[in-house]
Amino acid sequence: MEAVESGSDGASRSQRRVGILYDERMCRHHTPDDEPHPENPNRIRAIWNKLQAAGITQRCEVLNAKEAEDKYILSVHGKSHVDLIRNISSKQFNSRRNRIASKFNSIYLNEGSSEAAYLAAGSVIEVAKRVAKGELDSAFAIVRPPGHHAEHDEAMGFCLYNNVAIATNFLLNEKELGINKILIVDWDVHHGNGTQKTFWKDPRVLFFSVHRHEFGSFYPASDDGDYTMIGEGPGAGYNINVPWENGRCGDADYLAVWDHILIPVAKQFNPDMILISAGFDAAVGDPLGGCRVTPYGYAMMLKKLMDFARGKIVLALEGGYNLTSISNSALACMEVLLDDKTVRQELKAFWSVLADELATKLTSQKAPIPQILISSSDSEAEDVEELLQDVIRPLSTLRVDEDHHESASVSWRSDLSKIDIWYATFGSNMWNPRFLCYIEGGQVDGMQKPCSGSMDKSPPKEILWKTFPHRLFFGRESTRTWGLGGVAFLHPESKNEDIVHMCLYKITLEQFNDVLLQENVSSYDMSSPLFDLTSLDCSKEKKSINLEAVKNGWYHNVVYLGMEQDIPILAMTCNMSDIENFKSGKVPLRAPSEDYANTLIRGLVEGGQLSEEEAMSYIKDAATKPL
């Protein structure tokens, strides 16, 4: 049924068919003793009351909440978790409920929790089904408890069931609905770790999350929300994280991300439907978020998404803990779903720089994708100021727009692609599949982070092995790629009593630049090369050259090792000042982790250099011999 509104002049005008769902029963989930808590029943009451007062509910189809069936919840969560949430409100758990809740991260439970969790999940399913069928154009599910932190077997972050993930699987599994590709946009200020893990390998779901990260210290306090987490296997490239490393981000920041990342990728992906994890805790005044998004900012983010999937959009409430902010933000979004321009017209006088015309122009412009390579390699250096560009680079592998890709090309790549070098490796890159992560992108067993790959993904033209009179050793406490344990370094100065086995890959000097950048996790924008022909000549003369642009990386010293087939041999390692730090203990020497050591062993054994026993002894000697 099409909703109709009577205007102040008595005339009626057609509106989009918009659904809205609210159920007071979800307010029965509260802290056991009604002690204050940011995630409380007044959150959804405040939104509902605001929408009623503004006349929004009269212009929408108000839907009834339904509890989700276990079979749909089990598509996301394990049976033990479902059994716990189903039964936690029963009397038999009265004496144990608080103790069970304390075992989870940021969770409380009471006698109303089970019903609320089932209603929240079922309500998002219900509105999503109605929109998928075409009975509604779009809808907003005002639900709690929120869901995007809930993982397969764990409740966390105020979330019991992952409402959006459950509804997404429902849509994809109900084939008669004809929904084959879904875009999930999570604009909650916290990373949607549970949703990300659910669809980590699924190319049917493009998951996009913009959130505060604080280098992994902001809740949920892990590396899951890092920009290098791009999916795996068939899902590689379909997981996009935009992490803010500080608070205070506002409308302009979010709209820039929309215009330069989300909108181009959404256009390429062409979803059948969009689900939004609509947390409003990045809003102005939120006590947990610390960001500055205005109601107009949320309205504009939603408006830009209305161009896709024929406007088939479902919003499901996640976080948001300032009652005024979440109410005003929800109202602004509902005005967009109803295609009402009054809010934008009202605010134009105050936000001229974010006026309708400007935002539309920004979205339609073709902006070149900066050629920046992202990696989770063995370096610790990151440049916060250019983080947004770091986020953009992995997206180029999706080929969002061929014109963008071509316009971003620079002449040095063409020049250096004609020059071959031998890249001499002594660490995990000795194993060919590991090195190919730097060329083709991805990760291998033992690696905790994927690599973005090089611009030129052509495999090495040739591979050979040689030994050199240099010292291999292991240092550093831990790495983002391998976890706890040291990684391999080459003493930059040769000594005849030392010997190191090295695998040589014949690659182009262009590819070598991309590997250099990934090894050092730099935000250098690659408008010019890190290591050019002048650098090559200098390294031949001086035997090594320190690269100022990646000086904070671990492998910023390029060492010249001679020639092979009239082609220069180059390795990358630390410099002599780093060696002094290792000797003094300022930077620790440390044996490698088991995963890292096993990768070296596989490289040496599969390369025909050593037996497994010999390789283990070789690594042990390098790790224990004094530097």
XYZ file of C-alpha atoms in Angstrom:
627
model
C 0.000 0.000 0.000
C 1.375 3.424 -0.918
C 1.653 5.851 1.963
C -0.052 9.224 1.496
C 0.512 12.457 3.322
C -1.783 15.444 3.564
C 0.256 18.611 3.345
C -0.452 21.794 5.260
C -2.304 23.148 2.240
C -4.683 20.237 2.294
C -3.288 18.636 -0.833
C -2.094 15.053 -0.880
C 1.066 13.852 -2.478
C 2.494 10.409 -3.069
C 5.470 9.279 -1.045
C 7.881 6.409 -1.333
C 6.619 3.286 0.381
C 8.698 3.277 3.557
C 8.391 0.812 6.414
C 9.230 1.454 10.027
C 9.382 -1.112 12.819
C 9.385 -0.540 16.554
C 8.324 -2.828 19.363
C 8.277 -1.859 23.046
C 9.099 -5.463 23.986
C 12.707 -4.810 23.001
C 12.838 -2.407 25.965
C 12.576 -5.370 28.342
C 16.288 -5.960 27.811
C 18.005 -3.774 30.415
C 20.628 -4.004 33.117
C 19.686 -6.461 35.883
C 19.217 -3.832 38.559
C 18.305 -0.965 36.222
C 21.676 0.628 36.861
C 22.665 3.301 34.291
C 24.142 2.019 31.045
C 24.685 3.690 27.639
C 22.823 0.892 25.815
C 19.435 1.244 27.483
C 15.744 1.095 26.464
C 15.443 4.876 26.191
C 17.529 4.776 23.018
C 14.789 3.300 20.865
C 12.037 5.086 22.761
C 13.662 8.450 22.037
C 13.888 7.683 18.315
C 10.301 6.447 18.133
C 8.961 9.447 20.031
C 10.902 11.854 17.817
C 9.589 10.269 14.632
C 6.040 10.290 15.946
C 6.252 13.941 16.938
C 7.581 14.834 13.490
C 4.718 13.023 11.784
C 7.030 10.447 10.213
C 5.215 7.368 11.498
C 1.947 8.552 9.950
C 3.614 8.633 6.531
C 5.139 5.147 6.822
C 3.825 1.629 6.996
C 4.312 0.598 10.612
C 5.346 -3.048 10.798
C 4.948 -5.593 13.560
C 8.022 -7.175 15.114
C 8.523 -10.918 14.759
C 10.939 -13.180 16.570
C 13.534 -14.786 14.341
C 13.462 -18.522 13.832
C 16.500 -20.445 15.045
C 17.218 -21.772 11.558
C 17.907 -18.255 10.315
C 20.041 -17.324 13.321
C 22.053 -20.529 12.902
C 23.184 -19.342 9.484
C 25.430 -16.886 11.370
C 25.826 -18.205 14.916
C 26.819 -21.567 16.387
C 24.310 -23.826 18.079
C 25.815 -23.407 21.559
C 25.547 -19.639 21.266
C 21.939 -19.793 20.035
C 21.022 -22.185 22.841
C 22.522 -19.823 25.406
C 20.741 -16.702 24.149
C 17.446 -18.570 23.772
C 17.508 -19.847 27.342
C 19.374 -17.125 29.222
C 16.187 -15.398 30.341
C 14.630 -18.531 31.828
C 14.354 -18.925 35.589
C 16.936 -21.695 35.678
C 19.553 -19.069 34.777
C 18.494 -16.524 37.422
C 21.378 -17.294 39.768
C 23.981 -17.619 37.024
C 22.985 -14.899 34.582
C 25.318 -12.190 35.849
C 28.242 -14.586 36.075
C 27.695 -15.701 32.485
C 27.436 -12.098 31.277
C 30.713 -11.233 32.998
C 32.524 -13.782 30.829
C 31.676 -11.768 27.727
C 33.093 -8.423 26.650
C 30.691 -5.534 27.427
C 27.520 -7.596 27.863
C 24.718 -7.558 30.419
C 21.807 -10.010 30.583
C 18.417 -10.052 32.272
C 15.105 -11.875 32.068
C 14.103 -9.875 28.985
C 17.284 -10.376 26.970
C 16.259 -13.500 25.052
C 12.998 -12.038 23.780
C 14.637 -8.749 22.799
C 17.464 -10.492 20.929
C 15.036 -12.680 18.958
C 12.821 -9.696 18.191
C 15.747 -7.580 17.025
C 17.005 -10.238 14.626
C 13.521 -11.127 13.445
C 12.577 -7.502 12.901
C 15.496 -6.861 10.565
C 14.592 -10.037 8.675
C 10.986 -8.872 8.387
C 11.724 -5.428 6.991
C 14.426 -6.815 4.683
C 12.010 -9.398 3.304
C 9.338 -6.773 2.649
C 11.808 -4.533 0.817
C 13.247 -7.444 -1.182
C 9.754 -8.436 -2.323
C 9.006 -4.903 -3.453
C 6.220 -4.425 -0.935
C 8.253 -1.525 0.443
C 10.835 0.719 -1.184
C 12.919 0.968 1.981
C 12.587 0.550 5.727
C 14.065 1.359 9.141
C 14.180 -1.249 11.927
C 14.479 0.517 15.290
C 15.894 -2.435 17.176
C 17.963 -3.324 20.187
C 20.116 -4.965 21.379
C 22.435 -3.984 18.520
C 24.220 -6.684 16.552
C 27.302 -5.904 14.486
C 29.859 -6.966 17.137
C 28.267 -10.393 17.755
C 30.448 -13.170 16.350
C 29.761 -16.815 15.527
C 30.013 -18.074 19.107
C 30.323 -14.907 21.133
C 28.180 -12.013 22.323
C 30.144 -8.792 22.753
C 29.932 -5.016 22.618
C 26.258 -4.822 23.761
C 25.381 -7.249 20.896
C 23.751 -10.669 21.331
C 22.777 -11.690 17.783
C 24.180 -10.132 14.617
C 20.921 -8.754 13.256
C 22.210 -7.421 9.929
C 24.297 -10.510 9.164
C 21.324 -12.787 9.900
C 19.041 -10.755 7.622
C 21.702 -10.735 4.895
C 22.004 -14.506 4.915
C 18.225 -14.794 4.913
C 17.992 -12.675 1.764
C 20.736 -14.586 -0.022
C 19.367 -17.999 0.918
C 15.756 -17.286 -0.049
C 16.374 -17.652 -3.784
C 12.853 -16.636 -4.804
C 13.593 -13.123 -3.540
C 16.119 -12.644 -6.330
C 18.713 -10.960 -4.104
C 22.161 -12.121 -5.184
C 24.452 -9.245 -4.187
C 24.198 -7.184 -1.009
C 26.103 -4.096 0.078
C 26.400 -3.739 3.855
C 27.375 -0.241 4.956
C 28.382 0.009 8.605
C 28.669 3.648 9.663
C 28.614 2.911 13.392
C 31.658 4.529 15.034
C 32.867 1.063 16.096
C 34.083 -1.568 13.661
C 31.575 -4.247 12.716
C 33.885 -7.144 13.513
C 31.144 -9.760 13.673
C 29.682 -8.827 10.298
C 33.135 -8.756 8.714
C 33.952 -12.273 9.939
C 30.621 -13.626 8.751
C 31.232 -12.591 5.131
C 35.055 -12.678 5.067
C 35.178 -15.085 2.119
C 31.836 -14.258 0.490
C 31.919 -12.239 -2.772
C 28.133 -11.900 -2.713
C 28.481 -9.400 0.125
C 30.458 -6.186 -0.105
C 31.075 -5.118 3.489
C 32.074 -1.486 4.050
C 32.871 -0.146 7.512
C 34.042 3.344 8.468
C 34.993 3.572 12.124
C 37.376 4.838 14.765
C 40.304 2.482 15.084
C 43.079 4.274 16.991
C 45.653 1.759 15.704
C 43.643 -1.109 17.160
C 43.049 0.443 20.607
C 39.479 1.714 20.052
C 36.697 -0.787 20.741
C 36.571 -3.650 19.796
C 40.336 -3.181 20.273
C 41.813 -5.466 17.622
C 43.395 -5.309 14.189
C 40.177 -6.578 12.571
C 39.230 -3.032 11.561
C 42.560 -2.263 9.920
C 42.607 -1.140 6.302
C 44.631 -4.201 5.309
C 41.715 -6.496 6.185
C 40.255 -6.850 2.707
C 38.735 -10.352 2.710
C 40.100 -13.722 1.735
C 39.815 -16.217 -1.101
C 36.794 -15.453 -3.277
C 35.954 -12.634 -0.850
C 39.262 -10.815 -1.317
C 38.553 -7.166 -2.080
C 34.965 -7.369 -0.841
C 35.821 -6.245 2.700
C 36.599 -2.532 2.966
C 37.628 -0.850 6.199
C 38.160 2.891 6.537
C 39.738 3.353 9.978
C 39.944 6.736 11.645
C 43.040 6.920 13.826
C 41.636 9.801 15.869
C 38.294 11.228 16.905
C 36.620 14.476 15.863
C 35.863 13.278 12.315
C 32.827 15.010 10.873
C 30.620 15.435 7.821
C 33.383 16.473 5.435
C 35.530 13.459 6.383
C 32.714 10.972 5.918
C 31.470 12.505 2.669
C 35.007 12.457 1.245
C 35.172 8.725 1.969
C 31.769 8.252 0.342
C 32.757 10.189 -2.786
C 36.187 8.700 -3.294
C 35.807 5.127 -2.033
C 32.321 3.826 -1.298
C 30.354 5.325 -4.183
C 32.763 4.268 -6.975
C 33.008 0.733 -5.568
C 29.246 0.479 -5.050
C 28.766 1.494 -8.662
C 31.080 -1.308 -9.792
C 29.548 -3.862 -7.418
C 25.977 -2.934 -8.401
C 24.152 -4.436 -5.390
C 20.615 -5.801 -5.514
C 19.975 -4.414 -2.052
C 21.697 -2.342 0.654
C 21.628 -3.006 4.388
C 22.962 -0.293 6.677
C 24.264 -0.981 10.168
C 22.986 2.410 11.221
C 24.777 3.239 14.405
C 24.551 6.924 15.284
C 27.438 7.018 17.758
C 29.675 9.000 15.383
C 27.161 11.817 15.854
C 27.874 15.153 17.490
C 27.699 14.831 21.269
C 27.864 11.048 21.537
C 29.570 10.101 24.824
C 31.349 7.059 23.354
C 32.060 8.047 19.754
C 33.879 11.356 19.995
C 33.134 12.275 16.366
C 31.150 15.156 14.858
C 28.724 13.871 12.242
C 25.581 16.010 12.046
C 22.076 14.842 11.146
C 22.656 16.462 7.765
C 25.811 14.410 7.363
C 23.899 11.164 7.929
C 21.184 12.351 5.545
C 23.720 13.035 2.798
C 25.455 9.670 3.287
C 22.117 7.923 2.936
C 21.030 10.075 -0.002
C 24.140 9.109 -1.964
C 23.308 5.430 -1.439
C 19.755 5.890 -2.707
C 21.140 5.912 -6.241
C 21.903 2.190 -5.974
C 19.758 -0.947 -5.857
C 16.760 1.139 -6.973
C 16.710 2.622 -3.480
C 16.056 -0.782 -1.853
C 17.665 0.097 1.468
C 17.149 -1.225 4.990
C 18.497 0.632 8.011
C 18.959 -1.345 11.213
C 19.834 0.554 14.371
C 23.194 -0.289 15.926
C 24.874 2.071 18.416
C 24.297 5.704 19.402
C 24.125 6.834 23.025
C 23.180 10.514 23.048
C 19.382 10.491 22.931
C 19.116 13.856 21.207
C 21.746 13.008 18.600
C 20.342 9.608 17.671
C 16.796 10.979 17.460
C 17.739 13.871 15.199
C 19.977 11.663 13.060
C 17.261 9.038 12.662
C 14.757 11.740 11.701
C 17.106 13.113 9.042
C 17.521 9.629 7.562
C 13.781 8.993 7.524
C 13.243 12.258 5.639
C 15.647 10.945 2.989
C 13.866 7.600 2.726
C 10.624 9.497 2.259
C 12.375 11.660 -0.343
C 11.551 14.821 1.584
C 13.771 17.810 0.809
C 12.619 19.985 3.707
C 15.499 19.053 5.996
C 18.128 19.812 3.361
C 16.451 23.103 2.474
C 16.290 24.065 6.127
C 19.989 23.395 6.719
C 21.390 24.775 3.467
C 21.813 28.232 4.935
C 24.034 26.825 7.665
C 25.990 24.230 5.599
C 26.612 25.856 2.237
C 29.817 23.873 1.665
C 27.820 20.654 1.969
C 24.887 21.838 -0.146
C 23.148 19.393 -2.435
C 24.764 20.618 -5.611
C 28.296 20.428 -4.241
C 27.885 16.894 -2.948
C 26.448 15.669 -6.229
C 29.317 17.189 -8.147
C 31.840 15.522 -5.874
C 30.257 12.137 -6.379
C 30.283 12.408 -10.147
C 33.853 13.579 -10.468
C 36.484 11.090 -11.555
C 39.275 11.139 -9.028
C 42.433 9.141 -9.769
C 43.234 6.376 -7.347
C 46.530 7.216 -5.629
C 49.098 4.509 -6.310
C 49.789 3.541 -2.753
C 50.589 0.005 -1.726
C 49.350 -1.349 1.545
C 50.854 -4.260 3.357
C 50.902 -5.943 6.698
C 54.527 -6.903 6.303
C 57.237 -7.036 8.901
C 57.545 -3.287 9.399
C 56.008 -1.199 12.161
C 55.981 2.217 10.486
C 52.767 3.949 9.454
C 52.041 7.512 8.463
C 48.809 8.596 10.117
C 48.445 11.819 8.172
C 48.043 10.001 4.853
C 45.910 7.157 6.155
C 42.979 7.908 3.890
C 45.205 7.335 0.878
C 46.404 4.112 2.469
C 42.798 2.969 2.538
C 42.249 3.770 -1.122
C 45.112 1.763 -2.610
C 43.773 -1.805 -2.078
C 40.574 -0.781 -3.847
C 42.397 -0.312 -7.138
C 42.622 -4.088 -7.420
C 38.833 -4.108 -7.775
C 39.156 -2.136 -11.043
C 36.463 0.291 -9.958
C 36.863 2.368 -13.088
C 39.408 1.663 -15.776
C 39.618 5.359 -16.609
C 40.591 6.075 -13.008
C 43.284 3.455 -13.134
C 44.729 4.711 -16.372
C 44.694 8.342 -15.329
C 46.603 7.486 -12.165
C 49.494 5.865 -14.028
C 52.787 7.696 -13.920
C 55.664 7.611 -16.356
C 58.271 6.205 -13.998
C 56.449 2.892 -13.858
C 56.660 2.504 -17.601
C 60.369 3.339 -17.536
C 61.310 1.049 -14.647
C 59.174 -1.818 -15.954
C 61.821 -2.242 -18.662
C 64.666 -2.739 -16.151
C 65.275 -6.150 -14.563
C 66.923 -6.725 -11.192
C 67.457 -9.742 -8.950
C 65.637 -9.322 -5.649
C 67.649 -11.384 -3.136
C 65.568 -12.677 -0.215
C 66.757 -14.293 2.999
C 63.595 -14.435 5.126
C 60.061 -15.691 4.605
C 60.159 -14.530 0.983
C 62.481 -17.432 0.237
C 59.301 -19.499 0.021
C 57.856 -18.707 -3.380
C 54.135 -18.635 -2.387
C 54.974 -16.138 0.369
C 56.858 -13.858 -2.003
C 54.004 -13.977 -4.505
C 51.825 -12.299 -1.863
C 53.908 -9.180 -2.535
C 53.324 -9.538 -6.265
C 49.801 -10.938 -6.594
C 48.363 -9.978 -3.201
C 46.884 -12.203 -0.493
C 48.386 -14.272 2.300
C 49.615 -17.783 3.078
C 49.318 -20.048 6.115
C 50.797 -18.481 9.220
C 50.377 -14.905 8.054
C 47.953 -12.871 10.127
C 47.575 -10.076 7.567
C 47.156 -10.060 3.782
C 49.341 -8.146 1.345
C 47.943 -5.841 -1.312
C 50.297 -6.958 -4.081
C 52.111 -4.936 -6.725
C 50.703 -2.853 -9.545
C 52.333 -5.251 -12.012
C 51.273 -8.720 -10.898
C 53.457 -10.625 -13.386
C 55.329 -13.497 -11.696
C 59.141 -13.476 -11.490
C 60.830 -14.198 -14.816
C 63.357 -16.519 -13.219
C 64.310 -17.883 -9.799
C 67.747 -19.040 -8.619
C 69.632 -19.551 -5.370
C 73.001 -18.242 -4.193
C 74.967 -17.930 -0.959
C 76.600 -14.697 0.210
C 79.138 -13.841 2.940
C 76.661 -11.998 5.134
C 75.229 -12.691 8.579
C 71.588 -13.743 9.027
C 69.967 -12.918 12.386
C 66.522 -12.471 13.905
C 65.176 -9.518 15.862
C 62.167 -7.475 17.044
C 59.519 -8.527 19.571
C 56.669 -9.192 17.152
C 55.266 -8.380 13.726
C 51.811 -7.625 12.444
C 52.154 -10.386 9.874
C 53.476 -13.236 12.013
C 52.694 -12.282 15.596
C 55.162 -12.756 18.440
C 58.763 -13.535 17.533
C 61.617 -12.009 15.590
C 61.995 -11.713 11.822
C 65.019 -12.106 9.578
C 67.599 -9.399 8.990
C 70.775 -9.378 6.942
C 73.874 -7.703 8.364
C 74.540 -5.073 5.677
C 78.316 -5.597 5.800
C 79.825 -8.859 4.552
C 82.199 -11.075 6.507
C 83.881 -14.109 4.979
C 83.191 -16.326 8.008
C 79.423 -15.866 7.581
C 77.148 -17.417 4.983
C 73.526 -16.754 4.127
C 71.289 -18.653 1.708
C 69.305 -16.342 -0.529
C 66.594 -16.900 -3.113
C 66.876 -14.534 -6.085
C 63.783 -13.456 -8.020
C 64.187 -11.749 -11.364
C 61.589 -8.969 -11.287
C 61.359 -5.486 -12.729
C 62.654 -2.432 -10.946
C 59.052 -1.220 -10.902
C 57.986 -4.334 -8.966
C 60.982 -3.949 -6.654
C 59.684 -0.488 -5.705
C 56.282 -1.943 -4.844
C 57.869 -4.700 -2.743
C 59.999 -2.091 -0.974
C 56.917 -0.127 -0.060
C 55.051 -3.180 1.217
C 58.022 -4.368 3.268
C 58.189 -0.991 4.976
C 54.420 -0.342 5.301
C 54.806 3.206 4.106
C 52.216 5.726 2.964
C 54.560 7.116 0.313
C 52.295 8.102 -2.579
C 54.427 6.602 -5.381
C 54.115 9.652 -7.596
C 57.851 9.063 -7.910
C 59.799 5.845 -7.293
C 61.457 4.988 -4.007
C 64.436 3.470 -5.797
C 65.260 4.672 -9.325
C 68.176 4.270 -11.725
C 70.162 6.950 -9.911
C 69.646 5.052 -6.656
C 70.769 1.873 -8.394
C 74.007 3.480 -9.570
C 74.579 4.887 -6.099
C 74.068 1.481 -4.471
C 76.622 -0.075 -6.825
C 79.161 2.534 -5.789
C 78.445 2.626 -2.043
C 77.288 -1.018 -1.679
C 74.138 0.135 0.138
C 71.754 3.076 0.176
C 69.327 4.189 2.878
C 65.937 5.325 1.641
C 64.822 8.447 3.472
C 61.191 8.110 2.341
C 60.787 4.841 4.277
C 63.323 5.513 7.021
C 60.883 4.389 9.728
C 60.534 0.964 8.133
C 62.589 -2.053 9.089
C 63.982 -2.748 5.608
C 64.883 0.744 4.438
C 68.481 -0.084 3.456
C 68.973 -1.477 -0.066
C 72.178 -3.516 -0.317
C 73.949 -4.182 -3.610
C 75.269 -7.773 -3.735
C 76.891 -7.857 -7.175
C 75.759 -9.003 -10.604
C 74.255 -12.169 -12.015
C 73.814 -12.542 -15.786
C 74.762 -8.847 -15.983
C 71.741 -8.005 -13.831
C 72.206 -6.292 -10.426
C 71.362 -8.204 -7.243
C 69.592 -6.173 -4.547
C 68.541 -7.069 -1.013
C 66.750 -4.948 1.570
C 67.575 -4.938 5.259
C 68.360 -2.605 8.169
C 71.299 -0.168 8.267
C 74.351 -0.033 10.528
C 72.729 2.222 13.128
C 70.023 -0.421 13.486
C 72.730 -3.041 13.966
C 74.088 -1.002 16.899
C 70.620 -0.899 18.421
C 70.366 -4.670 18.131
C 73.795 -5.090 19.742
C 72.981 -2.761 22.632
C 69.634 -4.384 23.299
C 67.695 -1.241 22.512
C 65.991 -3.332 19.854
C 65.785 -6.969 20.989
C 67.248 -9.963 19.230
C 64.649 -12.689 19.280
C 64.111 -16.120 17.743
C 61.368 -16.390 15.093
C 57.893 -17.717 15.762
C 57.077 -21.255 14.700
C 54.970 -20.118 11.735
C 57.675 -17.768 10.507
C 60.463 -20.341 10.962
C 58.429 -22.993 9.163
C 58.030 -20.649 6.195
C 61.805 -20.210 5.984
C 62.283 -23.965 6.248
C 59.796 -24.597 3.429
C 61.617 -22.099 1.245
C 65.022 -23.689 1.855
C 63.773 -27.260 1.462
C 61.521 -26.713 -1.572
C 64.293 -24.621 -3.122
C 66.611 -27.638 -2.918
C 69.140 -25.866 -0.687
C 68.946 -27.812 2.570
C 67.233 -30.789 4.093
C 64.576 -30.070 6.690
C 66.982 -30.972 9.493
C 69.727 -28.796 7.985
C 67.321 -25.913 7.530
C 66.191 -26.110 11.160
C 69.815 -26.105 12.300
C 70.619 -23.158 10.005
C 67.813 -21.077 11.504
C 68.651 -22.083 15.072
C 72.301 -21.070 14.591
C 71.308 -17.694 13.149
C 68.921 -17.091 16.062
C 71.341 -18.042 18.831
C 74.754 -16.863 17.625
C 75.752 -13.495 19.186
C 75.615 -10.586 16.776
